[in-house]
Amino acid sequence: MGNLWSCICLLFPLIILLAPVSIGQLSPSETRTLFQVQKLLEHPQVLQGWTNWTNFCYLPPSPSLKIVCSNNHVTELTVVGNKSSPSQSPKPIDSVNFSVSQQTLSKNFSIDAFFTVLTRLSNLKVLSLVSLGLWGPLPAKINRFWSLQVLNVSSNFIYGEIPQQVMSLKNLASLVLADNLLNGSVPDLESLVALRELNLSGNHLGPSFPSLGNNLVTVILSNNSLRSVIPSGFKNFNLLQQLDISSNKLIGPIPSTLFSLPSIQSLDLAQNQLSGALPTNISCTAKLKYVDISRNLLIGKLPSCIASNSVNRTVISSWNCLSGANSSYQHPFAFCHKEALAVKPPAEGEKEKSTIKLGLILGIIGGVAGIAGVLGLLIVIIIRRSQTRRAYGGKFDGSFADKMSVRSSSVPNIDSRRVPQTMRSAAIGLPPYRVFTLEEIEDATNNFDPTNFVGEESLGQLYKGWLRDGLVVLIKCVKLKQKNLPQSLVQHMEALSKLRHLHLVSVLGHCIVTYQDHPSTASTVFVVLEHISNGSLHDYLTDWRRKDVLKWPQRMAITIGVARGIHFLHTGVAPGIFGNNLKIENVLLDESLTAKLSNYNISLPSKVGSQSPLNGLDIHNLSSANAEKEDIYQLGVILVQVITGKLITSPSELEELRSQLEKGLAEAPSKLRAMIDPSTRGSFAYESLRTTVKITINCLSTDSSSRPSIEDVLWNLQYSNQVQEGWTSSGNLGTQL
Ligand SMILES: *[C@@H]1O[C@H](CO)[C@@H](O)[C@H](O)[C@H]1NC(C)=O
Ligand SMILES: *[C@@H]1O[C@H](CO)[C@@H](O)[C@H](O)[C@H]1NC(C)=O
Ligand SMILES: *[C@@H]1O[C@H](CO)[C@@H](O)[C@H](O)[C@H]1NC(C)=O
Ligand SMILES: *[C@@H]1O[C@H](CO)[C@@H](O)[C@H](O)[C@H]1NC(C)=O
Ligand SMILES: *[C@@H]1O[C@H](CO)[C@@H](O)[C@H](O)[C@H]1NC(C)=O
Ligand SMILES: *[C@@H]1O[C@H](CO)[C@@H](O)[C@H](O)[C@H]1NC(C)=O
Ligand SMILES: *[C@@H]1O[C@H](CO)[C@@H](O)[C@H](O)[C@H]1NC(C)=O
Ligand SMILES: *[C@@H]1O[C@H](CO)[C@@H](O)[C@H](O)[C@H]1NC(C)=O
Ligand SMILES: *[C@@H]1O[C@H](CO)[C@@H](O)[C@H](O)[C@H]1NC(C)=O
Ligand SMILES: *[C@@H]1O[C@H](CO)[C@@H](O)[C@H](O)[C@H]1NC(C)=O
Ligand SMILES: *[C@@H]1O[C@H](CO)[C@@H](O)[C@H](O)[C@H]1NC(C)=O
């Protein structure tokens, strides 16, 4: 009994404080204040009928109006209006598109002026202003209510952040801001040692979990935007009876200590993204009457104390992936697997890698260097062109050469830095680069629905998604282990935005999500990529029906596209991007058979501190010459496969084909023709073939320094294409074998 009494005292100190109501007249200044309140609240029904003779301290209390006085001062003001709350609004409202409406006070209302007036009631211990249509940010001057014990402004249209100043309300026992439009992080409430009841339900608060004092009895944070793990600190909340954190986006495991908190009676964790299995040996406090863990991503078997409903305990566990009872109300196991995204730390094996090979080296794009680069490149191209022309021994007349140079200058093979970013994007029909919100990523993938799962790479999962404007995208989810993101990551992402080219799978944007409270995982980077729908060059070369589509002119166009993509990576950004993992699987084709390189080298820093962006740059530059020639070699391998239609799976196969091509080139046109993919028979000019084979063999040179530059390859392929076009247009198609 004694226990019960002390418990009641602890929970409701205000009952005692409010009990003695003193007899007396309200001071004239506070009377005036109440009239002002009436006016500022725009004369709500509940405050009507007040006259100069109204004795406010003796109004009969009602659920909608209560004024309590002590020593001629108002100590409680409770006004409950009849305006609806944001959640009852027919259209969803958020703090950003809020506008004054029927359900709010008029445009004339100033919440700041209103609180200025209210703070003249300086002895207030209880302030409840509910459903009155208050709108605006909660003013910082609430800290002037130095003796406030209850603040209840639920069901209004209060937006913005909760002011830090609530921290100074040392006597506050109840803080109820439920059902408003508050957003942002909750200020640190740990210092409010008297706080017993917290109800912040139905706002947009988050993403981090608020820090709370461990004397709380009731914690209600439901219907917000919390995105963290449930903090382990709850294990010290010995008085906690009710915890409602439902309808957020909480992740990670459920701390098993919640079930055994000494006072806990009700636990509502429903509608989150809580994951993993609960340990089966946990025990529940006898008082625990209600548990709702439904609509999460939980797996495994439930511990016996919440395995089923009993007379004394209601348990709701539907719509997880739990095994055991009531399985008809559970999702299939795969549904809960998407949690791996946000929660599972990266595989151990990836530790030693110093860069994650999504890849991308930070580009410092200096204007001066850029212009110098463009000029240099132009000169190189002109010189090479005349050299090559000489090498072909004047077989072609001048008009042809003229035609060719006009064409060459029209191809976008120079430095696209000269073209403003937005123009480039528009030119290739893509929206400008942008940063996405997690909501947008979740929307696009239908909350990472398993049906949108495309595959898993070393880096992370790939999901197909649909943006609101209908654009189909591919979303790559890269988990980073470090706690704090290096500044360079943001710069890396910025540099990513520069990689727009007709022949690259472009990055449309990204989203970085950091889980502050998570013990192991720190952040996930979602990279939003263009979705190329028509399969890869590999698919085309292996499927005979598709292969037939690729006649010689189509193959030339594709290889030129590949070379232009590489050329852009090498020279279109500074520093160039080399080592691009070029293979026929990574050459994607769209509906018009335009080649797009995917999986090119963009690397994210994976270790914090150990690698400054500059270091990364140095290391990169040392090997870039090699990596450049490696790209040329890999392009050669692609060319061999395109020419012969044969897939290369080993170095010996490559060597075999290379030497046959070399022989064919040296010996006789018929020998070379015999080497070619039969699907292209009759569709090529021999000179076009010969030029292509020649540059291919050069690309495959074992001595990397004698491999041609990408400009050289590109020029030869364009030349070859030119010959082909001349041949085709003179009516040769199909006549030559
Ligand atoms: C109340 O008193 C003020 C002056 O003190 C007067 O101006 C006002 O009209 C009075 N209001 C009513 C409703 O009698
Ligand atoms: C609130 O009360 C007023 C006065 O009785 C009434 O006109 C109004 O329709 C009520 N509003 C709601 C939402 O019930
Ligand atoms: C406010 O914006 C949200 C999306 O952010 C939208 O769903 C809602 O319809 C908007 N509300 C109004 C009243 O325009
Ligand atoms: C707002 O103020 C203007 C003038 O200050 C007044 O004419 C108008 O009636 C007021 N509106 C409301 C709803 O009080
Ligand atoms: C706050 O107001 C709401 C609505 O009137 C009520 O249900 C709740 O009990 C109040 N809470 C406190 C602590 O006054
Ligand atoms: C918390 O606030 C919400 C919204 O006003 C209300 O529905 C709920 O009953 C409140 N809970 C408690 C325990 O006061
Ligand atoms: C909170 O809402 C305000 C508008 O009321 C908006 O400007 C601000 O960006 C929002 N903050 C967050 C963190 O969403
Ligand atoms: C919280 O959201 C759920 C579903 O969106 C809704 O049913 C419930 O009424 C909301 N609760 C509060 C207190 O707003
Ligand atoms: C449950 O089992 C784990 C190991 O299986 C152990 O570490 C933990 O202490 C046990 N908990 C209880 C409450 O028995
Ligand atoms: C339910 O609670 C009552 C007393 O509160 C107790 O006697 C009974 O044993 C409990 N039943 C179960 C199944 O735990
Ligand atoms: C199974 O779950 C459904 C949905 O939550 C519930 O209505 C039903 O009572 C449960 N059945 C059992 C046997 O627990």
Short mmCIF file of C-alpha atoms in Angstrom, two decimals, residues 421-584:
data_model
loop_
_atom_site.label_atom_id
_atom_site.label_comp_id
_atom_site.label_asym_id
_atom_site.label_seq_id
_atom_site.Cartn_x
_atom_site.Cartn_y
_atom_site.Cartn_z
CA GLN A 421 26.29 20.71 -67.12
CA THR A 422 22.62 21.40 -67.61
CA MET A 423 22.97 21.57 -71.38
CA ARG A 424 24.81 18.30 -71.43
CA SER A 425 22.13 16.66 -69.33
CA ALA A 426 19.38 18.03 -71.47
CA ALA A 427 21.21 16.98 -74.61
CA ILE A 428 21.16 13.37 -73.51
CA GLY A 429 17.61 13.63 -72.20
CA LEU A 430 18.36 13.22 -68.51
CA PRO A 431 17.19 15.28 -65.56
CA PRO A 432 19.91 17.30 -63.83
CA TYR A 433 21.87 15.66 -61.05
CA ARG A 434 20.33 15.98 -57.63
CA VAL A 435 20.37 14.71 -54.08
CA PHE A 436 17.48 12.41 -53.27
CA THR A 437 15.77 11.96 -49.94
CA LEU A 438 15.43 8.55 -48.38
CA GLU A 439 11.66 8.84 -48.81
CA GLU A 440 12.12 9.25 -52.54
CA ILE A 441 14.39 6.22 -52.68
CA GLU A 442 11.87 4.21 -50.67
CA ASP A 443 9.04 5.45 -52.86
CA ALA A 444 10.91 4.60 -56.04
CA THR A 445 11.64 1.03 -54.95
CA ASN A 446 8.28 0.58 -53.26
CA ASN A 447 10.10 0.38 -49.97
CA PHE A 448 12.73 -1.99 -51.37
CA ASP A 449 10.09 -4.45 -52.40
CA PRO A 450 11.70 -7.81 -53.21
CA THR A 451 10.10 -7.79 -56.65
CA ASN A 452 12.28 -4.79 -57.50
CA PHE A 453 15.46 -6.51 -56.37
CA VAL A 454 17.75 -6.85 -59.38
CA GLY A 455 20.85 -8.41 -57.94
CA GLU A 456 23.68 -8.21 -55.51
CA GLU A 457 27.19 -7.05 -56.30
CA SER A 458 30.25 -6.95 -54.13
CA LEU A 459 29.29 -3.40 -53.31
CA GLY A 460 25.71 -3.93 -52.32
CA GLN A 461 22.26 -4.55 -53.64
CA LEU A 462 20.75 -3.24 -56.83
CA TYR A 463 17.09 -2.30 -57.01
CA LYS A 464 15.00 -1.18 -59.91
CA GLY A 465 12.92 1.88 -59.18
CA TRP A 466 10.46 4.35 -60.62
CA LEU A 467 10.82 8.03 -59.92
CA ARG A 468 7.70 10.15 -59.53
CA ASP A 469 8.13 11.54 -63.03
CA GLY A 470 8.04 8.01 -64.41
CA LEU A 471 11.75 7.68 -65.13
CA VAL A 472 12.99 4.13 -64.58
CA VAL A 473 16.19 3.98 -62.56
CA LEU A 474 18.56 1.54 -60.99
CA ILE A 475 19.45 2.13 -57.36
CA LYS A 476 22.72 0.86 -56.01
CA CYS A 477 22.89 0.56 -52.25
CA VAL A 478 26.42 0.88 -50.90
CA LYS A 479 26.98 0.30 -47.21
CA LEU A 480 29.81 2.22 -45.62
CA LYS A 481 31.15 1.13 -42.30
CA GLN A 482 32.60 4.26 -40.84
CA LYS A 483 30.75 6.28 -38.31
CA ASN A 484 31.46 9.71 -39.66
CA LEU A 485 31.41 10.35 -43.32
CA PRO A 486 34.55 11.90 -44.67
CA GLN A 487 33.96 15.26 -46.22
CA SER A 488 35.53 13.82 -49.32
CA LEU A 489 32.55 11.53 -49.82
CA VAL A 490 30.34 14.50 -50.46
CA GLN A 491 32.93 15.84 -52.87
CA HIS A 492 33.07 12.46 -54.54
CA MET A 493 29.37 12.51 -55.01
CA GLU A 494 29.67 15.98 -56.49
CA ALA A 495 32.26 14.75 -58.94
CA LEU A 496 29.90 11.90 -59.84
CA SER A 497 27.43 14.47 -61.01
CA LYS A 498 29.88 15.54 -63.71
CA LEU A 499 29.84 12.12 -65.33
CA ARG A 500 27.17 12.73 -67.90
CA HIS A 501 27.73 11.38 -71.37
CA LEU A 502 25.66 9.76 -74.05
CA HIS A 503 27.81 6.66 -73.82
CA LEU A 504 27.92 6.29 -70.04
CA VAL A 505 25.26 4.95 -67.76
CA SER A 506 24.81 8.28 -66.01
CA VAL A 507 24.46 8.82 -62.30
CA LEU A 508 21.27 10.77 -61.73
CA GLY A 509 21.82 11.52 -58.09
CA HIS A 510 22.44 10.06 -54.69
CA CYS A 511 21.20 9.88 -51.15
CA ILE A 512 23.39 9.46 -48.09
CA VAL A 513 21.74 8.03 -45.01
CA THR A 514 23.53 7.96 -41.70
CA TYR A 515 22.29 5.89 -38.83
CA GLN A 516 23.74 7.83 -35.92
CA ASP A 517 22.87 5.41 -33.19
CA HIS A 518 23.59 2.20 -34.94
CA PRO A 519 26.40 0.29 -33.25
CA SER A 520 28.09 -1.07 -36.35
CA THR A 521 26.78 0.26 -39.64
CA ALA A 522 27.18 3.95 -40.14
CA SER A 523 25.81 4.96 -43.45
CA THR A 524 24.38 3.81 -46.71
CA VAL A 525 24.91 5.60 -49.97
CA PHE A 526 22.18 5.10 -52.52
CA VAL A 527 23.42 5.83 -56.01
CA VAL A 528 20.63 6.48 -58.48
CA LEU A 529 21.60 5.39 -61.97
CA GLU A 530 20.05 5.59 -65.37
CA HIS A 531 18.32 2.31 -66.17
CA ILE A 532 19.32 0.84 -69.51
CA SER A 533 16.73 -1.66 -70.54
CA ASN A 534 17.85 -3.55 -73.57
CA GLY A 535 20.52 -5.87 -72.27
CA SER A 536 24.27 -5.91 -72.64
CA LEU A 537 26.57 -6.47 -75.59
CA HIS A 538 27.25 -9.84 -74.02
CA ASP A 539 23.54 -10.70 -74.24
CA TYR A 540 23.52 -9.70 -77.91
CA LEU A 541 26.60 -11.70 -78.81
CA THR A 542 25.36 -14.83 -77.06
CA ASP A 543 21.74 -14.87 -78.19
CA TRP A 544 21.61 -15.84 -81.87
CA ARG A 545 18.36 -13.99 -82.51
CA ARG A 546 19.78 -10.77 -81.18
CA LYS A 547 23.17 -11.40 -82.72
CA ASP A 548 21.62 -11.30 -86.14
CA VAL A 549 20.54 -7.72 -85.48
CA LEU A 550 24.15 -6.71 -85.13
CA LYS A 551 25.32 -6.36 -88.71
CA TRP A 552 28.67 -4.74 -89.35
CA PRO A 553 27.42 -1.11 -89.36
CA GLN A 554 25.63 -1.67 -86.02
CA ARG A 555 28.78 -3.18 -84.57
CA MET A 556 30.81 -0.21 -85.74
CA ALA A 557 28.35 2.19 -84.15
CA ILE A 558 28.47 0.29 -80.87
CA THR A 559 32.26 0.15 -80.74
CA ILE A 560 32.52 3.83 -81.58
CA GLY A 561 30.10 4.48 -78.73
CA VAL A 562 32.24 2.43 -76.38
CA ALA A 563 35.36 4.30 -77.49
CA ARG A 564 33.65 7.65 -77.01
CA GLY A 565 32.57 6.64 -73.54
CA ILE A 566 36.15 5.68 -72.67
CA HIS A 567 37.43 8.84 -74.26
CA PHE A 568 35.14 10.89 -72.03
CA LEU A 569 36.28 9.02 -68.93
CA HIS A 570 39.94 9.51 -69.85
CA THR A 571 39.78 13.10 -70.94
CA GLY A 572 36.39 14.64 -70.22
CA VAL A 573 36.97 14.97 -66.48
CA ALA A 574 40.10 15.94 -64.62
CA PRO A 575 41.82 13.91 -63.49
CA GLY A 576 40.85 11.25 -66.00
CA ILE A 577 39.17 8.07 -64.87
CA PHE A 578 41.08 4.94 -65.79
CA GLY A 579 40.87 1.24 -64.99
CA ASN A 580 37.24 1.03 -66.00
CA ASN A 581 36.56 -2.68 -65.88
CA LEU A 582 35.63 -2.78 -69.55
CA LYS A 583 33.97 -5.93 -70.77
CA ILE A 584 31.05 -6.85 -72.97
#
